[in-house]
Short mmCIF file of C-alpha atoms in Angstrom, two decimals:
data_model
loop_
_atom_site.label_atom_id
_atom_site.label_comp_id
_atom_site.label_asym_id
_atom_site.label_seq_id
_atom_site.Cartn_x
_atom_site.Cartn_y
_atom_site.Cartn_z
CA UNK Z 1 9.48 10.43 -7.43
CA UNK Z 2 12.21 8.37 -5.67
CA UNK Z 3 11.53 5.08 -7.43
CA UNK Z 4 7.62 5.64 -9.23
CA UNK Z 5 4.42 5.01 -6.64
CA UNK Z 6 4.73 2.66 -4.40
CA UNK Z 7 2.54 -0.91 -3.30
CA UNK Z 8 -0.64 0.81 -1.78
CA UNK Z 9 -0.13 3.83 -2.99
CA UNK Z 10 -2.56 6.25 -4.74
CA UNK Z 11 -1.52 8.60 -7.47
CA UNK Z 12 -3.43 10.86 -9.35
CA UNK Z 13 -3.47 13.26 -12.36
CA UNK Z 14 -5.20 16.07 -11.86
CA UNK Z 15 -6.38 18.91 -15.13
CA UNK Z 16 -8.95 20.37 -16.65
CA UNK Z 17 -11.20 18.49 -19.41
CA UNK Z 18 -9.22 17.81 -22.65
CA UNK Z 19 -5.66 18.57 -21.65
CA UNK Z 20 -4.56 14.57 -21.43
CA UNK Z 21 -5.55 12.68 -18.21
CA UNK Z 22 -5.96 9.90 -19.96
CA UNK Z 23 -3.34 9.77 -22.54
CA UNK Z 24 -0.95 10.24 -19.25
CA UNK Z 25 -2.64 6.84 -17.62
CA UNK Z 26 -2.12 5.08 -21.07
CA UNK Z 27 1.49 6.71 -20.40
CA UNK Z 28 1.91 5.00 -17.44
CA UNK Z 29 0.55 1.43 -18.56
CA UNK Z 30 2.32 1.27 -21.81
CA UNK Z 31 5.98 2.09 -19.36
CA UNK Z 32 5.25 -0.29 -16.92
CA UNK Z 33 5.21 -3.32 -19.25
CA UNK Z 34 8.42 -2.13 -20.09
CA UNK Z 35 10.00 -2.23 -16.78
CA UNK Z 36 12.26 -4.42 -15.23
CA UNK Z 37 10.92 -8.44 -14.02
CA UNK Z 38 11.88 -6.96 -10.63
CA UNK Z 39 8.92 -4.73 -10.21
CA UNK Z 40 6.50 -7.69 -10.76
CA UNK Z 41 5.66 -9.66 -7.80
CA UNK Z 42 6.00 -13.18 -10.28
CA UNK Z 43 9.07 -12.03 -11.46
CA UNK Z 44 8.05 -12.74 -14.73
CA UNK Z 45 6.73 -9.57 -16.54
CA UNK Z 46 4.36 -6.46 -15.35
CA UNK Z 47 0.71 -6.86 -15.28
CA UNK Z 48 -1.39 -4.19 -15.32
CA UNK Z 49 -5.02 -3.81 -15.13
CA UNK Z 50 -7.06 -0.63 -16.60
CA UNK Z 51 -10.11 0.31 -16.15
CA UNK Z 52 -11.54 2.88 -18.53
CA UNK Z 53 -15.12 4.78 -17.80
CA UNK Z 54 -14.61 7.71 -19.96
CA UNK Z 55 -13.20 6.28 -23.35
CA UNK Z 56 -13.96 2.95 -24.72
CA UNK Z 57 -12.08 -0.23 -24.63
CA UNK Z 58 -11.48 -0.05 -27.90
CA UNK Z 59 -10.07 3.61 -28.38
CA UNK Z 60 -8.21 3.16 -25.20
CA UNK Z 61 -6.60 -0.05 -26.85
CA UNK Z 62 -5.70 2.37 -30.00
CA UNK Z 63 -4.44 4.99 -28.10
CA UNK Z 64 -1.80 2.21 -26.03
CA UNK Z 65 -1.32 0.43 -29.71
CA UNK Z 66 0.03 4.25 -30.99
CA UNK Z 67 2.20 4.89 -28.43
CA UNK Z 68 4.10 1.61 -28.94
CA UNK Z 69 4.11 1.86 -32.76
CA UNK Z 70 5.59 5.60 -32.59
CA UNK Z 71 5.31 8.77 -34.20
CA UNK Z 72 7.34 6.86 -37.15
CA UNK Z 73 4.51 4.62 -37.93
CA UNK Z 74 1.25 6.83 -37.16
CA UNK Z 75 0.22 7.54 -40.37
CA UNK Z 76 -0.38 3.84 -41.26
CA UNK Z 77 -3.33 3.95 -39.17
CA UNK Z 78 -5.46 5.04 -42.00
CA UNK Z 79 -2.72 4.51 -45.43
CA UNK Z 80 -2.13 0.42 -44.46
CA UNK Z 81 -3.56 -0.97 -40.97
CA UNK Z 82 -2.30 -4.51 -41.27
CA UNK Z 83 1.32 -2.68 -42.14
CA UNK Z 84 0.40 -0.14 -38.68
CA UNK Z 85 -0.37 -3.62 -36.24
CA UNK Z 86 2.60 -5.54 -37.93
CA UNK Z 87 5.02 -2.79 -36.57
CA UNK Z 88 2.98 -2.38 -33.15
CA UNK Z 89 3.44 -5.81 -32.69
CA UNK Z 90 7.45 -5.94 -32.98
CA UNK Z 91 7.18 -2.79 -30.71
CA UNK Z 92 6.65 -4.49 -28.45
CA UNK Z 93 7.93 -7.84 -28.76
CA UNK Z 94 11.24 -5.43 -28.92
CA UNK Z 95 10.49 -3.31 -25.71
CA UNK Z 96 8.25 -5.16 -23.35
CA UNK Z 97 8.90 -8.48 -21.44
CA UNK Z 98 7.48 -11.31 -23.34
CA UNK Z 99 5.06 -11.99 -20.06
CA UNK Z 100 3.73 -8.64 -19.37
CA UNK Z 101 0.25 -7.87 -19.81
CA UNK Z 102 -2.13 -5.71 -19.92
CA UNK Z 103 -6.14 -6.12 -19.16
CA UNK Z 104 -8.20 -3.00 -20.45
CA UNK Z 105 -12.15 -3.38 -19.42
CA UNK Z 106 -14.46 -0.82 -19.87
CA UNK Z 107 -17.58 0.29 -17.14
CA UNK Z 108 -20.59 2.61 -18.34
CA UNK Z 109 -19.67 6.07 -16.42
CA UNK Z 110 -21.42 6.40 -12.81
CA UNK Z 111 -21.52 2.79 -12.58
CA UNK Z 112 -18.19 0.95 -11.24
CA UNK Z 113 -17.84 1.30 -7.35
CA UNK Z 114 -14.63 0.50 -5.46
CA UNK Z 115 -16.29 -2.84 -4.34
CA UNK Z 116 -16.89 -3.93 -7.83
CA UNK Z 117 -13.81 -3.10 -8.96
CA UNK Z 118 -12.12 -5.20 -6.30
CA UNK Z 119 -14.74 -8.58 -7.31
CA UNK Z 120 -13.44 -8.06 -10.61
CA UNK Z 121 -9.58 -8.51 -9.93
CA UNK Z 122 -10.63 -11.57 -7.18
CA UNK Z 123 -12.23 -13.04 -10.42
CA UNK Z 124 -9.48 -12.92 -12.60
CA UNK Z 125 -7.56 -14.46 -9.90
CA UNK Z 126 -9.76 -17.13 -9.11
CA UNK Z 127 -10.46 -18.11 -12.74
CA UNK Z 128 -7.42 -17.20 -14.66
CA UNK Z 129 -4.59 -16.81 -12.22
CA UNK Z 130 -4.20 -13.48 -13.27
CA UNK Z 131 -3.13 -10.88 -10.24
CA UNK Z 132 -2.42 -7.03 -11.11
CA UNK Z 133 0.81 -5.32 -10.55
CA UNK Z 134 -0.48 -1.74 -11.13
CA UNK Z 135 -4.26 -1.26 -11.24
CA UNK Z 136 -5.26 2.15 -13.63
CA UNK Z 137 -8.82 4.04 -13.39
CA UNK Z 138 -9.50 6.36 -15.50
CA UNK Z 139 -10.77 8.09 -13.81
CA UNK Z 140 -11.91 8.13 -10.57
CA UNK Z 141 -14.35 10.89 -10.46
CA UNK Z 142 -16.68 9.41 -12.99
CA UNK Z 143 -16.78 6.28 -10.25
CA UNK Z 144 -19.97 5.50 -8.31
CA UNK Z 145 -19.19 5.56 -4.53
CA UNK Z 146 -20.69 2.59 -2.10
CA UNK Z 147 -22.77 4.79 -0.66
CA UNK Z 148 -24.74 7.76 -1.86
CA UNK Z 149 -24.19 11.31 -0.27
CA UNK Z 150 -26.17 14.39 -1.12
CA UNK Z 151 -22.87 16.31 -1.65
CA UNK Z 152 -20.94 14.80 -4.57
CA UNK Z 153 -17.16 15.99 -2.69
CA UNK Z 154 -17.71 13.81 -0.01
CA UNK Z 155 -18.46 10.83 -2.41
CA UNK Z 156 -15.19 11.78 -4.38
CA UNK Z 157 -13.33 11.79 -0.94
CA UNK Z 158 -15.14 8.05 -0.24
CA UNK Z 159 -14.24 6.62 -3.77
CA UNK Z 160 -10.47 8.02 -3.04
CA UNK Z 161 -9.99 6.53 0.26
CA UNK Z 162 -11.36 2.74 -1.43
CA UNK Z 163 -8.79 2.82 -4.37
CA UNK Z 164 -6.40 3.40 -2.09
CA UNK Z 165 -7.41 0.32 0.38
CA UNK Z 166 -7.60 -1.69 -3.08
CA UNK Z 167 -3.73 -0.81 -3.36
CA UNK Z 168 -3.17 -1.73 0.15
CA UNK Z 169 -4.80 -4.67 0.31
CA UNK Z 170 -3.39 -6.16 -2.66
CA UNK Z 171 -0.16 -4.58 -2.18
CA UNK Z 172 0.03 -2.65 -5.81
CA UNK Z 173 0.16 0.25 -6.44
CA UNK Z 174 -2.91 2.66 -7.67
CA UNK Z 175 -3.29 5.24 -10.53
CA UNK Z 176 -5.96 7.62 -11.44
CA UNK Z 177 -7.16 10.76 -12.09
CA UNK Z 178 -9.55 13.72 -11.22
CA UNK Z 179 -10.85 17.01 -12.70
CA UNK Z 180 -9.38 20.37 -11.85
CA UNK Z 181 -11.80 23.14 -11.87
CA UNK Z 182 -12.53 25.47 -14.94
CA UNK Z 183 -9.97 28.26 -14.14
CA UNK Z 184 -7.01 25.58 -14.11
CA UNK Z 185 -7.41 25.78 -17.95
CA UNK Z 186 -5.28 28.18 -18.80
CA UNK Z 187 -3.12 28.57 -16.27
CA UNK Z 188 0.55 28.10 -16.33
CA UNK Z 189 1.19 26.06 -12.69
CA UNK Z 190 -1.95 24.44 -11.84
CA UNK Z 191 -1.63 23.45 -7.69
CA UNK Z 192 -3.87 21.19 -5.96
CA UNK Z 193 -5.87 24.87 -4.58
CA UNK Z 194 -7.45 24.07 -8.55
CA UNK Z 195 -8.94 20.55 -7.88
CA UNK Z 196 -12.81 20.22 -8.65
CA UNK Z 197 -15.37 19.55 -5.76
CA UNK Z 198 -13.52 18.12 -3.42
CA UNK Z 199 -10.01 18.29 -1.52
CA UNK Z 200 -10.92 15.22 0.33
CA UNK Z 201 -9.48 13.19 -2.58
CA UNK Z 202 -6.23 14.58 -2.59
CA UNK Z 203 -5.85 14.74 0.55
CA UNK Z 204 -5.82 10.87 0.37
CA UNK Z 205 -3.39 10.61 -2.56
CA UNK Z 206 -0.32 9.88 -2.17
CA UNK Z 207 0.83 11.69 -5.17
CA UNK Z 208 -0.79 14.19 -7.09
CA UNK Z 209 0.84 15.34 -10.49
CA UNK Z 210 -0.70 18.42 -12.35
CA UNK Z 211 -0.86 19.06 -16.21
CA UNK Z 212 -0.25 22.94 -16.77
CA UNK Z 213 -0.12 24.53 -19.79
CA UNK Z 214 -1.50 27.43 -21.45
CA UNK Z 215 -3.60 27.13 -25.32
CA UNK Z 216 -0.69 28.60 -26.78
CA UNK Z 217 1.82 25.88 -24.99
CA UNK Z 218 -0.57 23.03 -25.82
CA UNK Z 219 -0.75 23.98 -29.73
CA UNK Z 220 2.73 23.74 -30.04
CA UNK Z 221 2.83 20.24 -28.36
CA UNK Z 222 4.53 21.29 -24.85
CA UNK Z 223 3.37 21.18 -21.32
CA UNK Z 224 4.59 21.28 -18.03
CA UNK Z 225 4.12 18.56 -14.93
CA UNK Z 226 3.91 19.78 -11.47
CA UNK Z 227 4.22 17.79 -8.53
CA UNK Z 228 1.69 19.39 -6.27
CA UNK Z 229 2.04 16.57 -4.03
CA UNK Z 230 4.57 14.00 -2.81
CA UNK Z 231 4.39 12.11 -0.07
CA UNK Z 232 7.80 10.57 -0.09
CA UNK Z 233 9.74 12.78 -2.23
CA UNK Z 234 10.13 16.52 -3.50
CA UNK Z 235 6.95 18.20 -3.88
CA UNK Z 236 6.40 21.36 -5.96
CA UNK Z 237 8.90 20.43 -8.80
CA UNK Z 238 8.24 21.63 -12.07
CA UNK Z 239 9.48 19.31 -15.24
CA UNK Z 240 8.79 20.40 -19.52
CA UNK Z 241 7.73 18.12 -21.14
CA UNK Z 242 7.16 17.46 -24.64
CA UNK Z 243 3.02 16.39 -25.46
CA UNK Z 244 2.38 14.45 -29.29
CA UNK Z 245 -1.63 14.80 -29.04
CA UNK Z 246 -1.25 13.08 -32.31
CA UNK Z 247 -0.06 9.50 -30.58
CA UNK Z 248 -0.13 9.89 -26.98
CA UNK Z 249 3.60 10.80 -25.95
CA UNK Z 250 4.30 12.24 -23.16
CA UNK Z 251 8.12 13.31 -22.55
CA UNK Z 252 10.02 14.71 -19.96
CA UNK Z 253 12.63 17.20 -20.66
CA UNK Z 254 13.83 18.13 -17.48
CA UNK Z 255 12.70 20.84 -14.73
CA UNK Z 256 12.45 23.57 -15.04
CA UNK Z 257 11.85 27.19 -12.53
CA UNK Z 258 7.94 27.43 -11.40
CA UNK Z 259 8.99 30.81 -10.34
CA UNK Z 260 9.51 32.31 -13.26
CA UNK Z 261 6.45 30.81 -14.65
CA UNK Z 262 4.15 32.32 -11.86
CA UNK Z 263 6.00 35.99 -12.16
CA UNK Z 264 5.14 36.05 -15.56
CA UNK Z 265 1.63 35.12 -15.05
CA UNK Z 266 1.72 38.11 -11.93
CA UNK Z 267 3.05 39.97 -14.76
CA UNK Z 268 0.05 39.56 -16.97
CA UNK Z 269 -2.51 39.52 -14.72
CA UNK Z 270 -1.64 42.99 -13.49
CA UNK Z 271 -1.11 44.05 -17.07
CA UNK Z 272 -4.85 43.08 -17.24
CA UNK Z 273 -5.89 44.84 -13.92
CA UNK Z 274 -3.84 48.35 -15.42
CA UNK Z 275 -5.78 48.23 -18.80
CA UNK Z 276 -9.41 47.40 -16.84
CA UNK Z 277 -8.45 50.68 -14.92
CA UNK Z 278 -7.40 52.69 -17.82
CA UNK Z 279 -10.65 51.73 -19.59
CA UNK Z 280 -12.62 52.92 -16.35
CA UNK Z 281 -10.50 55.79 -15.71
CA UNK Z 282 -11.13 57.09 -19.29
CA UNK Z 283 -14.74 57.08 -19.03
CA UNK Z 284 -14.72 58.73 -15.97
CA UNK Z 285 -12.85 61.73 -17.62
CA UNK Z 286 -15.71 61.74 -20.24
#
């Protein structure tokens, strides 16, 4: 990506329902409190702000405690909890700056708006001092717009186009995500042709990164990230990665060829097409 997304910039991840949107957002928090003092605007530690309308505050804060405790310490959860938050805490004590932070607030789905959202962060300013270097939402298309529409797309495309002014206008940079349709599901490349409802809202992102995988690849923890979109860097790139449902990792391997991945889906789906036509043919003969 040529340096990660940059001040006013929206990024999204786009899949279907269940294949890790949201562990990839608590991805991207739990890495940017562990980046450099230079990529905070105080110089003194990352700040990120998350909102969360699908999960809960509290099993969002679990799933961002597992990540930084490790596959090495999972189990704890349920054998010795105070043992599980001792080693979260050195975690990160070890791997974060001792000033990052992260603020995780939770909205009833269908009920944040853009406007809202952007009261919020003035708040914590005003009160606490507190100004985002990343803002998450996860995710944006179970948002309310400002205004309703008939036609849910063009409310999708309206909610887009406001996270992204949030970014500009605060000069951070913004990260959410948004549903692919049903046949993305199983498919080995998903592109941004697969979005849900609306291309309006990726038309307005800046970057667009899809999670592909088939049911067989996902059982056996691997996945594959396409970048359907780039604004400012490569675009249809393909990179394996590894995916630990159990805590929340996800990590790269490297890239890998998206053209042998859509031959061999050609492959199969005329392998389907021949045995639909045998099938018919034979009954014809009868």
């Amino acid at each position: 990506m040529e340096g990660g997304l940059g001040a006013g910039e929206l990024g999204m991840f786009m899949a279907g329902p269940g294949v890790g949107k949201s562990f990839a957002l608590v991805n991207v928090a739990s890495k940017a409190t562990m980046l450099s003092t230079s990529y905070a605007r105080d110089d003194v530690g990352v700040k990120v702000f998350y909102a969360t309308l699908e999960l809960s505050e509290a099993k969002t804060w679990k799933r961002y405690d597992k990540l930084f405790a490790g596959k090495k310490y999972h189990d704890l959860i349920g054998k010795s909890p105070a043992m599980f938050c001792k080693k979260v805490r050195e975690n990160i004590q070890r791997l974060t700056h001792p000033d990052s932070d992260v603020v995780i607030e939770q909205w009833p789905n269908q009920s944040l708006r853009p406007s809202m959202l952007d009261a919020h962060l003035d708040m914590l300013q005003s009160s606490y001092g507190w100004k985002p270097d990343l803002v998450i939402v996860d995710y944006l298309d179970e948002m309310a717009p400002e205004h309703a529409n008939k036609e849910r797309r063009f409310e999708l495309s309206s909610i887009a186009s406001d996270l992204r002014a949030i970014g500009v206008s605060r000069s951070v940079p913004v990260w959410s995500a948004t549903q692919a349709n049903r046949s993305a599901l199983d498919k080995p490349i998903v592109t941004i042709k697969d979005v849900a409802e609306d291309m309006g809202k990726v038309r307005i992102a800046d970057c667009v990164i899809t999670l592909c995988g088939t049911d067989e690849e996902r059982a056996e923890g691997r996945m594959r990230l396409f970048l359907a979109k780039m604004r400012d860097a490569e675009s249809l790139v393909t990179i394996d990665a590894r995916f630990d449902f159990g805590y929340g990792l996800i990590e790269a391997i490297g890239r890998s060829d998206p053209v042998k991945v859509v031959k061999a889906e050609s492959r199969d789906k005329l392998g389907e097409q021949m045995d639909r036509w045998k099938k018919k043919h034979r009954k014809v003969k009868t």
